[in-house]
Each structure stands twice: as C-alpha cells, then as structure tokens.
Tab-separated table of C-alpha atoms and ligand atoms in Angstrom:
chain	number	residue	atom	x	y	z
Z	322	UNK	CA	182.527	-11.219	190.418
Z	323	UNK	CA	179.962	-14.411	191.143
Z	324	UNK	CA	181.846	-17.605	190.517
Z	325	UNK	CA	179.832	-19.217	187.517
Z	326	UNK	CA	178.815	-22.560	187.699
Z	327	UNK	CA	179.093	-24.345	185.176
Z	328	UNK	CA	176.876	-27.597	185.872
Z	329	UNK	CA	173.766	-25.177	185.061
Z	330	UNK	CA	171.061	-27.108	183.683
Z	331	UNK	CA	172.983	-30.688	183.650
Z	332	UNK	CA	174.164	-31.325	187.032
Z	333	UNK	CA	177.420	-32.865	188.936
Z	334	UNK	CA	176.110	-36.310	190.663
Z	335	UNK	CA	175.866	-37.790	187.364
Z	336	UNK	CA	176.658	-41.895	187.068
Z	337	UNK	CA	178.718	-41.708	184.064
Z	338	UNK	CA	181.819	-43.404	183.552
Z	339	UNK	CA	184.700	-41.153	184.427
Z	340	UNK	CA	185.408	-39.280	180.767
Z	341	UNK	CA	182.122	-40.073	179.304
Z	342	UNK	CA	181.545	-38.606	175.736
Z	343	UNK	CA	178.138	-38.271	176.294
Z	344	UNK	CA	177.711	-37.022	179.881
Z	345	UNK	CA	180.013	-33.894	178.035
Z	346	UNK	CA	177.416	-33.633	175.072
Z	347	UNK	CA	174.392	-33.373	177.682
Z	348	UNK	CA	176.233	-30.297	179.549
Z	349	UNK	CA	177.076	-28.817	175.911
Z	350	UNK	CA	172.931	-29.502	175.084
Z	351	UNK	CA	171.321	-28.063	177.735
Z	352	UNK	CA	173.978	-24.997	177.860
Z	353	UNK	CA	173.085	-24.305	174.311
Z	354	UNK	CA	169.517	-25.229	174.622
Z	355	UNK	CA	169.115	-22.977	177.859
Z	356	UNK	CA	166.373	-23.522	180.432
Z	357	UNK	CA	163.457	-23.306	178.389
Z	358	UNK	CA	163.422	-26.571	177.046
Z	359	UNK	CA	161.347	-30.004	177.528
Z	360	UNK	CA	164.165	-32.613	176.967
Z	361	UNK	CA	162.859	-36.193	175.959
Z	362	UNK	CA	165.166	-38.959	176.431
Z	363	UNK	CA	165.332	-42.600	175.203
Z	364	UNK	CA	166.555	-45.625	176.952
Z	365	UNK	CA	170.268	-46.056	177.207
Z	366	UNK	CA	173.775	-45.022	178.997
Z	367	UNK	CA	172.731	-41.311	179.474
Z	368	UNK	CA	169.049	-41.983	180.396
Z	369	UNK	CA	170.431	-44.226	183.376
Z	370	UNK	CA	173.364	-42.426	184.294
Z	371	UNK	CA	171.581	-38.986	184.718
Z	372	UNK	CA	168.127	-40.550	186.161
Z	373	UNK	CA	168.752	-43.350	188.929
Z	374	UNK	CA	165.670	-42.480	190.838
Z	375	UNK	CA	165.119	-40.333	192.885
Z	376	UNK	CA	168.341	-38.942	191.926
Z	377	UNK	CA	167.860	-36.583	188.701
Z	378	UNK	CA	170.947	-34.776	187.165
Z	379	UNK	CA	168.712	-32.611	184.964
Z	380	UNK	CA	167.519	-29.083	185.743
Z	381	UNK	CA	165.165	-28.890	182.765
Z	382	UNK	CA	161.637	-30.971	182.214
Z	383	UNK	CA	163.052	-34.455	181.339
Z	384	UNK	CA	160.952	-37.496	180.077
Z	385	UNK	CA	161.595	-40.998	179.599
Z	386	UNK	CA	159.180	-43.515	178.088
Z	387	UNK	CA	160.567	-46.396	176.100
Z	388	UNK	CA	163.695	-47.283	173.963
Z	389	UNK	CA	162.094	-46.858	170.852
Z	390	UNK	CA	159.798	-44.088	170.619
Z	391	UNK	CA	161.389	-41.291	171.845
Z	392	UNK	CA	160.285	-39.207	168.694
Z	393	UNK	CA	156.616	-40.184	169.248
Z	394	UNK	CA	156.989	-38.458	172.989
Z	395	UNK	CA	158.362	-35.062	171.813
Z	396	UNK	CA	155.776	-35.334	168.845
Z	397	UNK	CA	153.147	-35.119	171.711
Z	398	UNK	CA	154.652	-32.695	174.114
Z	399	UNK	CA	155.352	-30.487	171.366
Z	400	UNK	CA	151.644	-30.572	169.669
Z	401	UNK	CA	150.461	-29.700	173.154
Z	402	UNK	CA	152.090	-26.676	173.655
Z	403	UNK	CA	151.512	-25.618	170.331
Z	404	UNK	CA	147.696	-25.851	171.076
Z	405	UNK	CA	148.492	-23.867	174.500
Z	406	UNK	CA	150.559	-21.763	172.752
Z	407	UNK	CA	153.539	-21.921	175.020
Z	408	UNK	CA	157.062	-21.421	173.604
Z	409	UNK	CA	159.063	-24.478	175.308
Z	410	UNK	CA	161.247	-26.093	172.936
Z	411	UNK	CA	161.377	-29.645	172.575
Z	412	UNK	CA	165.009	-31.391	172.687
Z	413	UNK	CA	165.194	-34.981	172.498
Z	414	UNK	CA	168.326	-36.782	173.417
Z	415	UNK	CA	168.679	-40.691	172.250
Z	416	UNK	CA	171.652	-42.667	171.640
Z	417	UNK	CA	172.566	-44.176	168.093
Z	418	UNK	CA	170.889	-47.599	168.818
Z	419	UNK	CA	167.864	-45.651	169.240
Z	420	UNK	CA	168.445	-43.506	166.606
Z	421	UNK	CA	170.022	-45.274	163.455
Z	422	UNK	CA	167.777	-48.759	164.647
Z	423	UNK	CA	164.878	-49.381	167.108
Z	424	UNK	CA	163.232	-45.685	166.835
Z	425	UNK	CA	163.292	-45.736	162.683
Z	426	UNK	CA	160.000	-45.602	162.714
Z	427	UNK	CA	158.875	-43.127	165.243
Z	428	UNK	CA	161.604	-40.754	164.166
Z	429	UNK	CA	160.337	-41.307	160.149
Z	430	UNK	CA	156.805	-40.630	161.241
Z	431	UNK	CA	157.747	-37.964	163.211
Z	432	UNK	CA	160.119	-35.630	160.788
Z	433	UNK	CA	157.002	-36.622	157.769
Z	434	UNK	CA	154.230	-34.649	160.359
Z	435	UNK	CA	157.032	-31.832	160.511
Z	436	UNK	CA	157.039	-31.452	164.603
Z	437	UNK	CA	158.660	-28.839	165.677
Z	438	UNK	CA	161.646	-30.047	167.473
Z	439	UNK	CA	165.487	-30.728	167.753
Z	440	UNK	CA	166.831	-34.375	167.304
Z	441	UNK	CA	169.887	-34.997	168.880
Z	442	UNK	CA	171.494	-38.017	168.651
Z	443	UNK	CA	174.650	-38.679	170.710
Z	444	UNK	CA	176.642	-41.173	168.803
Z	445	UNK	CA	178.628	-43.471	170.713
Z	446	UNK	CA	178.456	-46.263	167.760
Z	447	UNK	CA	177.032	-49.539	169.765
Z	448	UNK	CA	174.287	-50.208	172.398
Z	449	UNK	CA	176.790	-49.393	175.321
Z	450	UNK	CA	174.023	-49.582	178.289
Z	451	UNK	CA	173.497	-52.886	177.258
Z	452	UNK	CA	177.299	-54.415	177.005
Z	453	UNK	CA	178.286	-53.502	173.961
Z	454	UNK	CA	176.327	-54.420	171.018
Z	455	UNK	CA	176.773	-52.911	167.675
Z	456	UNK	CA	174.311	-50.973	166.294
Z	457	UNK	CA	173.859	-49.563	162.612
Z	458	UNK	CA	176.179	-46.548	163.731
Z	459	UNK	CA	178.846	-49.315	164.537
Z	460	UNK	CA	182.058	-48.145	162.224
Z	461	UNK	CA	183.658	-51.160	159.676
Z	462	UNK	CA	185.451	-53.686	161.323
Z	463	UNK	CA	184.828	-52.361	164.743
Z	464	UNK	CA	184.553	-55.458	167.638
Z	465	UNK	CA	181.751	-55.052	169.648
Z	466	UNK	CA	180.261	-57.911	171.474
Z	467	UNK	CA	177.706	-58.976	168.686
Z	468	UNK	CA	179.971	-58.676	165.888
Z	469	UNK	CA	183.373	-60.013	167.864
Z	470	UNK	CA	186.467	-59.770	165.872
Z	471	UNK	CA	188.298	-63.456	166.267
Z	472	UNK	CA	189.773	-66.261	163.935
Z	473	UNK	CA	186.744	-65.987	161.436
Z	474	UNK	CA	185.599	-62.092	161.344
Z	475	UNK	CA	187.385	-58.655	161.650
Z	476	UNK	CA	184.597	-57.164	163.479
Z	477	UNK	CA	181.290	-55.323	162.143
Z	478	UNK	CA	181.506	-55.969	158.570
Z	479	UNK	CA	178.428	-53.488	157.654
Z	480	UNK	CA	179.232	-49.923	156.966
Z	481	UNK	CA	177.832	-46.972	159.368
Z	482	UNK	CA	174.133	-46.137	158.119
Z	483	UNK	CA	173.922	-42.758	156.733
Z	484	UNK	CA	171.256	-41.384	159.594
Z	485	UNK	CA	171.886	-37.660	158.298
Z	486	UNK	CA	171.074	-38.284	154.769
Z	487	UNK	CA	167.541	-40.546	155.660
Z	488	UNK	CA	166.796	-37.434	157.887
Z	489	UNK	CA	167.671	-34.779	155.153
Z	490	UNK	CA	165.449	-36.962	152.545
Z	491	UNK	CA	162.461	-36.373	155.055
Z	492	UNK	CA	162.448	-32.619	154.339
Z	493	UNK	CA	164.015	-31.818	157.252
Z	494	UNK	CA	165.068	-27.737	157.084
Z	495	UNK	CA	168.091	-28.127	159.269
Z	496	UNK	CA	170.625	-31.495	159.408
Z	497	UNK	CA	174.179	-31.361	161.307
Z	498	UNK	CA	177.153	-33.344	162.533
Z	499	UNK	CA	179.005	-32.105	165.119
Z	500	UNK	CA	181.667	-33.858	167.958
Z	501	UNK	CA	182.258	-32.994	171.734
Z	502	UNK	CA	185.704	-32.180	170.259
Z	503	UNK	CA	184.447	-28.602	169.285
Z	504	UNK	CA	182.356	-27.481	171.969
Z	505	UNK	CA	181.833	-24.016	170.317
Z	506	UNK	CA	180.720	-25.410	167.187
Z	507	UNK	CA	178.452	-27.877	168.739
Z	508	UNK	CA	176.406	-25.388	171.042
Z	509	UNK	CA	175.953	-23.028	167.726
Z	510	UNK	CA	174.771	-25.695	165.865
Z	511	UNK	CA	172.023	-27.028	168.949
Z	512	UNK	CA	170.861	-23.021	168.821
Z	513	UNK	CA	170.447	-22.709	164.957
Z	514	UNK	CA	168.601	-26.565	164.811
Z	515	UNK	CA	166.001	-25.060	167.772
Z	516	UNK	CA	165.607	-21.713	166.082
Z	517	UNK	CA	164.516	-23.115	162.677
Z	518	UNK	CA	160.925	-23.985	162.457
Z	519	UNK	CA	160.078	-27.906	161.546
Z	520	UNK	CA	161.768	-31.286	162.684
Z	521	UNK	CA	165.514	-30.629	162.618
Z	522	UNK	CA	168.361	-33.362	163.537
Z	523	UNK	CA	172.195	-32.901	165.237
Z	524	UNK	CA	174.229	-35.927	165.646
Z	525	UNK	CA	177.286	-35.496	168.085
Z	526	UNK	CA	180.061	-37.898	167.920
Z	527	UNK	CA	180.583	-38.946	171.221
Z	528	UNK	CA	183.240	-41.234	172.497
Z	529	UNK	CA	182.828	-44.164	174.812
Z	530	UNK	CA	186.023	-45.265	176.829
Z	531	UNK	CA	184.308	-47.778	178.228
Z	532	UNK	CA	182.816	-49.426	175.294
Z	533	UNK	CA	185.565	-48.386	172.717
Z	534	UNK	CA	188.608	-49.157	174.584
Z	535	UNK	CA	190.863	-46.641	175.657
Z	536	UNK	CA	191.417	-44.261	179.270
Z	537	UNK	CA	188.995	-41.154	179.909
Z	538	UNK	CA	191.789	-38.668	179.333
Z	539	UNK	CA	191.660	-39.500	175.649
Z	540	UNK	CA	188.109	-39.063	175.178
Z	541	UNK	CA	188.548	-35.364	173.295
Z	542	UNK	CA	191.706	-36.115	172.060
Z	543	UNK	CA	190.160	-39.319	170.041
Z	544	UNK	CA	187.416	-37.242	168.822
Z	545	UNK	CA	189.534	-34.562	167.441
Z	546	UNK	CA	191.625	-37.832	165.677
Z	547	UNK	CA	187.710	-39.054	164.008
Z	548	UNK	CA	187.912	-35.606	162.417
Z	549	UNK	CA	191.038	-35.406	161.198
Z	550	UNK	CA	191.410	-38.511	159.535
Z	551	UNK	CA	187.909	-37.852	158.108
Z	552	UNK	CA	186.446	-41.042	159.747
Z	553	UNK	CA	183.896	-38.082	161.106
Z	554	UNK	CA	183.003	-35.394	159.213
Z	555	UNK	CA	181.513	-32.413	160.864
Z	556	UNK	CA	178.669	-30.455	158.039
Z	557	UNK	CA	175.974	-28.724	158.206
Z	558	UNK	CA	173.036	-28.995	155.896
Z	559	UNK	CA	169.919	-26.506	155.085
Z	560	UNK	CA	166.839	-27.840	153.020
Z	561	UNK	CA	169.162	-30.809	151.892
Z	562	UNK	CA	172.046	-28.972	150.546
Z	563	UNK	CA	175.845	-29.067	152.719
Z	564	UNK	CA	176.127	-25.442	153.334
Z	565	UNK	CA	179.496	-26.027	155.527
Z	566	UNK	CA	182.213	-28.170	156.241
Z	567	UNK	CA	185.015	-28.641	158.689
Z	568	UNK	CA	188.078	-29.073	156.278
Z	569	UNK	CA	191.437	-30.653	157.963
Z	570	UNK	CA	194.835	-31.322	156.874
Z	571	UNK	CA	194.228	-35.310	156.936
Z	572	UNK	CA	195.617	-37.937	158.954
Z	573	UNK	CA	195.861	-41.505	157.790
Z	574	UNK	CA	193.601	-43.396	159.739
Z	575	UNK	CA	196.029	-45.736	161.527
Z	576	UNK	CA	196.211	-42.735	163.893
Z	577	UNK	CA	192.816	-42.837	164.722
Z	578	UNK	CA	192.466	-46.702	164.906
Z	579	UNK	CA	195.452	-47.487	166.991
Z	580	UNK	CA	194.370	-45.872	169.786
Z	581	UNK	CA	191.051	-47.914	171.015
Z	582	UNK	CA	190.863	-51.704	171.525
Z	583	UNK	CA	187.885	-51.839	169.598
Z	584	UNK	CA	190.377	-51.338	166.591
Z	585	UNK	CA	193.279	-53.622	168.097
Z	586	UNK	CA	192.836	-56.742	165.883
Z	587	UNK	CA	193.359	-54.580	162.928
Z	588	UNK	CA	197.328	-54.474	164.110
Z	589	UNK	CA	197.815	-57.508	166.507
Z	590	UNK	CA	198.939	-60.223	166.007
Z	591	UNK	CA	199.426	-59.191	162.761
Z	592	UNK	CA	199.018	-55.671	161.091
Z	593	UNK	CA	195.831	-56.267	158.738
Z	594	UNK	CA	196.704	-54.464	155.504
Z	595	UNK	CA	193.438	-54.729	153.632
Z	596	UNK	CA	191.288	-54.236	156.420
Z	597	UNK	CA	192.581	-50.982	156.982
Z	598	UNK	CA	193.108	-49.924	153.284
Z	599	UNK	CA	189.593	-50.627	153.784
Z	600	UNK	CA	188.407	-47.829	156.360
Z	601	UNK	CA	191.052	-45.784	154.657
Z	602	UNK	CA	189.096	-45.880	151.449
Z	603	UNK	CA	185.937	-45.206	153.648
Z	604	UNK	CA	187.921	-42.026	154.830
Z	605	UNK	CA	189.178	-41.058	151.101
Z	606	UNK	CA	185.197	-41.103	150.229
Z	607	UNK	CA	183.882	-39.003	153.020
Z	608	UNK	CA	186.858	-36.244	151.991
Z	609	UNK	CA	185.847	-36.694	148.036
Z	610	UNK	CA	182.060	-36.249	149.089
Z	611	UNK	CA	182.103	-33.378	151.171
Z	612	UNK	CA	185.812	-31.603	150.000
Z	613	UNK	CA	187.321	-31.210	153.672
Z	614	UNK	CA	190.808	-32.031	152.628
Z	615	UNK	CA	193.130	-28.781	153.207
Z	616	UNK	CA	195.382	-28.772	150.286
Z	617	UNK	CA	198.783	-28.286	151.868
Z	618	UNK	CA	201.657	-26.225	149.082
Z	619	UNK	CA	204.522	-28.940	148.470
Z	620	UNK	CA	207.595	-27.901	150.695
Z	621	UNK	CA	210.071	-26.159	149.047
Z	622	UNK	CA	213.502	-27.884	148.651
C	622	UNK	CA	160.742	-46.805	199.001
C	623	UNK	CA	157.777	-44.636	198.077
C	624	UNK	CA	157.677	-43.290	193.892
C	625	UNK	CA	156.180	-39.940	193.417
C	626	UNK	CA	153.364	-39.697	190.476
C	627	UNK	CA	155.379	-39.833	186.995
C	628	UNK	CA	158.357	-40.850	189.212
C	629	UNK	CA	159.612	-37.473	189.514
C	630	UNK	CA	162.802	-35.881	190.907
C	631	UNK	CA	163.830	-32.721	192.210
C	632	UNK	CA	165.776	-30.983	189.493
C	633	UNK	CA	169.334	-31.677	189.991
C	634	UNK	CA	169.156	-33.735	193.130
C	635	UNK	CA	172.067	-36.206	191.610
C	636	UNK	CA	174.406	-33.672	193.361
C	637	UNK	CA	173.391	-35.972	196.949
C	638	UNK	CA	175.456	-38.657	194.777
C	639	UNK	CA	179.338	-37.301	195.650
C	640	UNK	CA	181.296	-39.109	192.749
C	641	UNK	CA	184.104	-37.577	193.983
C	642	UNK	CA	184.574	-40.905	195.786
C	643	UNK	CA	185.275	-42.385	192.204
C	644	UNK	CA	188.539	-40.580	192.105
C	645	UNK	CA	191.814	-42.685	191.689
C	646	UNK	CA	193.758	-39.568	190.068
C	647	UNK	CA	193.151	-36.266	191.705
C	648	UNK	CA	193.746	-33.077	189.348
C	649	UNK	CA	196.303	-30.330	190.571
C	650	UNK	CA	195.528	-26.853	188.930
C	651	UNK	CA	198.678	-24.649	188.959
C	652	UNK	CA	197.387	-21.352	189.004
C	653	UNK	CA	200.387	-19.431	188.476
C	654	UNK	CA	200.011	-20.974	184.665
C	655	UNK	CA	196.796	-20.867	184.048
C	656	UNK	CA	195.673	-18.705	180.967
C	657	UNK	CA	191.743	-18.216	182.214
C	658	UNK	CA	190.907	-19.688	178.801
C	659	UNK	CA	188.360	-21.857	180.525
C	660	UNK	CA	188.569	-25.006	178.362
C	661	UNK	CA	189.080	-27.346	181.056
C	662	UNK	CA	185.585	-25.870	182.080
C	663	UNK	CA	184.008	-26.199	179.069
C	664	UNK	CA	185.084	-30.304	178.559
C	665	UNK	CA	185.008	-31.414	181.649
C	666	UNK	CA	182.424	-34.115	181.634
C	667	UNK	CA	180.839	-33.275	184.981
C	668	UNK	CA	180.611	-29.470	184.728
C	669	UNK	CA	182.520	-29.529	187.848
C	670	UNK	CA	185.063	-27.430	187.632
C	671	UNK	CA	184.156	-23.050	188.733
C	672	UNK	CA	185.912	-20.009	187.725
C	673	UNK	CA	186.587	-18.209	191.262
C	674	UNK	CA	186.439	-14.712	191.942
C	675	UNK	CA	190.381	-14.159	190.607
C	676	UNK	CA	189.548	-15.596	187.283
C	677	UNK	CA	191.290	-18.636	187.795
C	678	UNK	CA	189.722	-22.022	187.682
C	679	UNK	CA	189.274	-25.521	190.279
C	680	UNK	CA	187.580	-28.406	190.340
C	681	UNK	CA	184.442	-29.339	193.111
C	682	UNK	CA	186.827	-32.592	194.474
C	683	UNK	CA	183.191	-33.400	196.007
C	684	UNK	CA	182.500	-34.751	192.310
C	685	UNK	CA	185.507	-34.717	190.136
C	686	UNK	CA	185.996	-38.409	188.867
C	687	UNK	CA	189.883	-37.720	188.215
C	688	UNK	CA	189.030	-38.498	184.563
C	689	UNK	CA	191.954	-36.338	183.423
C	690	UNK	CA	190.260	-35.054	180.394
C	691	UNK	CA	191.400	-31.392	181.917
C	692	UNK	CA	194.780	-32.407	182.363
C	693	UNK	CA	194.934	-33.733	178.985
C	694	UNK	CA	193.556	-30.598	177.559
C	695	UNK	CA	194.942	-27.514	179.465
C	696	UNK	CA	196.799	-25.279	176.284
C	697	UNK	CA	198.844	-24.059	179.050
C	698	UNK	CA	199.759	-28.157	180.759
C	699	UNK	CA	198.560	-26.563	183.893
C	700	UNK	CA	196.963	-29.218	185.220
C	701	UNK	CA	198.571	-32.339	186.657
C	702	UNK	CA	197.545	-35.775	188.057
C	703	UNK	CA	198.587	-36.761	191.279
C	704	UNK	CA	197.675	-40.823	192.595
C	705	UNK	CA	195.414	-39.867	195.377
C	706	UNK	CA	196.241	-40.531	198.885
C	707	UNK	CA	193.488	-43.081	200.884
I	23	LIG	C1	162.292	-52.549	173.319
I	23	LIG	C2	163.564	-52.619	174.082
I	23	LIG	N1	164.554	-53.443	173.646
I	23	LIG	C3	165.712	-53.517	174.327
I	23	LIG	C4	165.918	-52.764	175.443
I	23	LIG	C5	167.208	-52.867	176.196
I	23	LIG	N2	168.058	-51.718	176.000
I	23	LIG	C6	168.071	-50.689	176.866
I	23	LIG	S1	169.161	-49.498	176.483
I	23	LIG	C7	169.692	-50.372	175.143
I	23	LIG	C8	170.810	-49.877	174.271
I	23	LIG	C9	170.833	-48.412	174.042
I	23	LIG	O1	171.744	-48.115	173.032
I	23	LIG	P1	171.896	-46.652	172.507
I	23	LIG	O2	170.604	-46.109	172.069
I	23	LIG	O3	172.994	-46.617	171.502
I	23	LIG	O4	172.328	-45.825	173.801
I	23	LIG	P2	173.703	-45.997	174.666
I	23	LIG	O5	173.390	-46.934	175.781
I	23	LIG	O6	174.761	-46.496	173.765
I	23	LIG	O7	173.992	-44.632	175.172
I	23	LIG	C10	168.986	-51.571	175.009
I	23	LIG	C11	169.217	-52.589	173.971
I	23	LIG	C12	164.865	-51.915	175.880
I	23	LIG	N3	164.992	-51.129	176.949
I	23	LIG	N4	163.705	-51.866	175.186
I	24	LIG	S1	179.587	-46.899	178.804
I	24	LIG	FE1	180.281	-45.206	177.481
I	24	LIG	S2	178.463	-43.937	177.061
I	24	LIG	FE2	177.995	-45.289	178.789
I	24	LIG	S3	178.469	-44.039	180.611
I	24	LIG	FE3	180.309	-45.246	180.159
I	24	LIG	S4	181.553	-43.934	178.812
I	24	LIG	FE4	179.467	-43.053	178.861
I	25	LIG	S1	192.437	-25.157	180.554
I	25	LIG	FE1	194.320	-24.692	181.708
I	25	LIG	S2	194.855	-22.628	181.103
I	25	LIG	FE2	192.738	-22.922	180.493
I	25	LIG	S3	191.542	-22.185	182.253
I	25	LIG	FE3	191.829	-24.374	182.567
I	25	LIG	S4	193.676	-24.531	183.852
I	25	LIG	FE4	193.643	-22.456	182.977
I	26	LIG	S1	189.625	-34.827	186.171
I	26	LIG	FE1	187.806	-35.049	184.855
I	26	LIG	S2	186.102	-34.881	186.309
I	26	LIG	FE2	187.894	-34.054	187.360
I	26	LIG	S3	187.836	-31.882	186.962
I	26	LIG	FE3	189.161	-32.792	185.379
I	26	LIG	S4	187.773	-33.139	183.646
I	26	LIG	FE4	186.470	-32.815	185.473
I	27	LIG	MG1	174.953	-45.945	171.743
C-alpha cells in the first residue's frame, strides 16, 4: 500500500503557531473541497501564515486582494468561469474580522447577486494577525486588547453578532456552523455548501492559543468544551429553516471559561458571579433556541 | 529579490520552510498501541503526520511543531511527549 499523505492540497511549511485552529480548518477545507477549487482569501493570520512569498502552502489557485473585499474577488472569479463555462468552484476563506466587520458589505452585495460560491469563515473571535483586537465575533466579556478587562471593564461587553442569521436573511440556500472539533462533520458540511447552487456560508469555530490564552495541545479539546457547554452551537440550515443540530449533555460554562486567559478575570482575583451567570444565560438561550440539550433520565436511588 | 507577475508561488513550495525547527516537545508514537484510527492524522494542524505501509502512523519531524494536539488526542494515549534533546 502507498503511504497517503495527508498535507494534500494544504501543505506542511506553513507559519502557523504551533496548534493553530485555523491552519487545521484550511487542511479540513481543501480536503473536503478537493483540487478543483479557486480559493480566495482575505487578509489575516491564515493569509500570512500560508503565503510569505515566495513560499505558498496551498496546492489549489489561491488569491489575495484586500482585507475587506474578499466576497467581491470570488464574485468575479466565479462570474468568469460561469461565462467560460468551466466547473471550478469558488471557496473563499476569511477570518471573523473580515467576516462579521470590514467585508459586511462586499459579502451583503455578494449573497443579494446570488454568486455561486462557498463562504467560509474561520472564527477565531478577534483580529489575531493584528495583536489581538476584538471583533464583532468577540464572545461577552472576553479581554482582547481593544476591549481589556481591568479595574473598570470585564472585557468585550457586546454580544457575538449573529453572522449566520444576516447570511440566512439574504436568501442564502445553505447556512452552517461547524468546529475543527468534528472533523467529519465539518468536511460534509464544506461538500453539501459547494454542491448547492447560489451563495452558501460555513463558519468553523476555530481556536487561537495564541490569542485566547491557553497551550496548543488544548486547541481540540477547548473546542469540543464551546460545544458542550453550548457557548457554540453546531446547525445546519436550508432556505432559512435549522434542519439539524448537534445536541450535548451540557456543561456549565465555567468549564469552558476556565481554561483560556482570555476568560481569567472572570475567576481571579475574585470569582465574578454575575459576569458569568451572564454567559451562562447566553448558553441557556442558544440551548432554548436551537433544543441541543440531551435530556438525561434522573438516576435511580 | 525579483516578484513574479501576480506574485505567484509554486504550489506548495512552503515545504522549503522546515518548521520542524520550531519543536520544543517531540511526539513519540508507540506503535505497539496504536489502533490505526487515524485521528491524530486527521487533527494534526500541519497534515504532517503519514500512515506507512503497516498501517501504523508517524509524524514528518522535518515539520512537526511538537504542538501535542496528537498526543492530547490519541483514543488509545499512544502518543507521548518527550523535551527534545539540542
Ligand atoms: C483596510 C485594512 N484595514 C486594516 C488592515 C490590517 N489588518 C490586517 S489583518 C487584520 C485582522 C484580521 O482579522 P481576522 O479577519 O479576524 O483574521 P485573523 O487574523 O484573526 O485570522 C487587520 C486589522 C488591513 N490589512 N486593511
Ligand atoms: S495567532 Fe492564532 S490564528 Fe493566528 S496563527 Fe497563531 S494560533 Fe493561528
Ligand atoms: S490517534 Fe493514536 S491510535 Fe489513532 S492512529 Fe494515531 S497513534 Fe494510532
Ligand atoms: S505534535 Fe502537533 S505538529 Fe507534531 S505531529 Fe503532533 S499534531 Fe502534528
Ligand atoms: Mg480572527
């Protein structure tokens, strides 16, 4: 038997920080996505870690323009093989800043024309490239270096924007969340948003040990955690309606906070009660809205 | 140095870039436990790691960047970090 490798169409040589979240969800991408593809990239951590030129770690057409307009790119690529009638599908990989903020407008103008192409945002909730900056992906009371926890704040004070929801109030056919944490689930849902017709949008939690706080090794671990405490949920969503759901047996979300020091002024000095009855209530909602709690039978006596 | 029109690479030519040299932990794959389930394949975050011609599965040490995410997610703990030696 041929020994498979496994660094197909996203290759080893990469500049990521050891562990990165989203050098993991570029491999998972471009496995699922296979190599007919056109991948269109915004500015941020996984444009310069895979492209410091001449060094390229992609094995599929890759473009890079400008932070912002990402959407506008594929929106041309893809109306010019249309009109050459070539079959390349158009994947475009941005980061939440570029997503959820600065590329609003391309990606709005974009999904309303009704290109033909896959979204993927790979959420690592701040503007890491950068240092650090939230972004409106940025989870409640998370420190980042624009909204610094200290003696007068507990961090971002602004809820995470709902990106799938604007996107599914486009029109868009085909609207999923998915995390590194389930690899399998991840590359299925990549396939079905490429083989539906129209503008369709996958956003992939991806940790960031650098910019969240915590070692490398945790990176899966922590993303399982998002899920099971229902701080992420994972759905799917056809023509606007939630046609699936990850259910869990849930965690409080102390166990998902705890572990990165973007979270650590919610328990030192002091253990901050309200705060986190806070993002616990944010946690209750998301189980309400989309039912993923796994009703467990009382244990018998 | 010279940029090529549209400042374009050779596909894949970050592999000149050995990020093994990153490495402060150095994974140790125990064979003898090893399940084949492949999921330290699937995770790892530099596609580094091959199935070889027994099934069985190892790291490229040319890029590994001794994250540990394998180690940490082996079913089968079949994976260890060892400090590497300089
Ligand atoms: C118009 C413009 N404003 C600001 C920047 C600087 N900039 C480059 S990358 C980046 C942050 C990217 O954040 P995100 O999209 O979340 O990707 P990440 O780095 O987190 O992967 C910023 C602010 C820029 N390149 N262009
Ligand atoms: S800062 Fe975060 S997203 Fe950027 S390369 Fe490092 S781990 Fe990856
Ligand atoms: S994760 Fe562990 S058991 Fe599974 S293939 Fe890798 S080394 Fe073997
Ligand atoms: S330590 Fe990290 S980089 Fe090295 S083989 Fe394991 S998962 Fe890959
Ligand atoms: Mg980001």
């Amino acid at each position: 038997m041929a020994e498979k490798k496994t660094c197909d169409l996203f290759d080893c040589g990469h500049r990521a920080c050891g562990g990165c979240g989203a050098a993991l969800s570029a491999r998972l991408v471009t496995e699922a996505a296979g190599p007919e593809t056109i991948v269109v990239a915004s500015t941020g951590c996984m444009e310069v870690f895979s492209t410091p030129y001449p060094e390229t770690a992609w094995k599929v057409p890759w473009i890079h323009s400008l932070f912002e307009n990402a959407a506008a790119v594929a929106s041309g690529i893809e109306a010019a093989l249309k009109k050459q009638g070539r079959k390349e599908k158009v994947v475009i990989m941005a980061g939440d800043g570029a997503t959820f903020d600065i590329g609003m407008i391309c990606i709005s103008g974009a999904f309303e024309r009704g290109h033909d192409f896959t979204y993927i945002c790979y959420d690592n909730e701040a503007y890491m490239n950068t240092g650090i900056q939230r972004s409106g992906a940025t989870p409640y009371d998370a420190s980042t270096t624009t909204s610094p926890a200290g003696k007068v704040s507990f961090g971002n004070k602004r809820p995470k924007k709902d990106m799938p929801a604007i996107l599914a109030a486009h029109g868009a056919p085909y609207v999923a969340t998915a995390s590194i944490a389930y690899p399998a689930d991840l590359m299925q849902k990549v396939q079905k948003a490429i083989n539906t017709p129209g503008p369709c949008y996958v956003q992939v939690h991806a940790p960031c040990c650098t910019g969240w706080g915590f070692e490398g090794e945790q990176t899966i671990a922590i993303a399982k955690l998002a899920i099971e405490t229902g701080l992420w949920v994972n759905f799917e969503m056809v023509d606007g309606t939630v046609t699936k759901v990850k259910k869990v047996v849930r965690k409080p979300v102390t166990e998902y906070l705890k572990t990165q020091k973007r979270f650590r002024h919610l328990f030192k000095p002091k253990l901050q009660e309200a705060e986190i009855a806070h993002i616990q209530a944010i946690a209750d909602k998301n189980a309400e809205k989309y039912g993923i709690d796994i009703k467990v039978p009382p244990k018998k006596e | 140095m010279a940029l090529a029109v549209g400042c374009r690479a050779r596909p894949g030519k970050s592999r000149d870039n050995k990020t093994g040299s990153w490495r402060v932990f150095k994974p140790i794959f125990d064979h003898e436990k090893c399940s084949k389930c492949g999921m330290c394949r699937t995770l790892c975050p530099e596609g580094c790691i091959h199935e070889n011609t027994e099934g069985v599965f190892d790291p490229d040490y040319a890029f590994c960047k001794g994250c540990g995410i394998c180690a940490a997610e082996c079913p089968k703990a079949a994976i260890t970090m060892k400090q590497e030696e300089k």
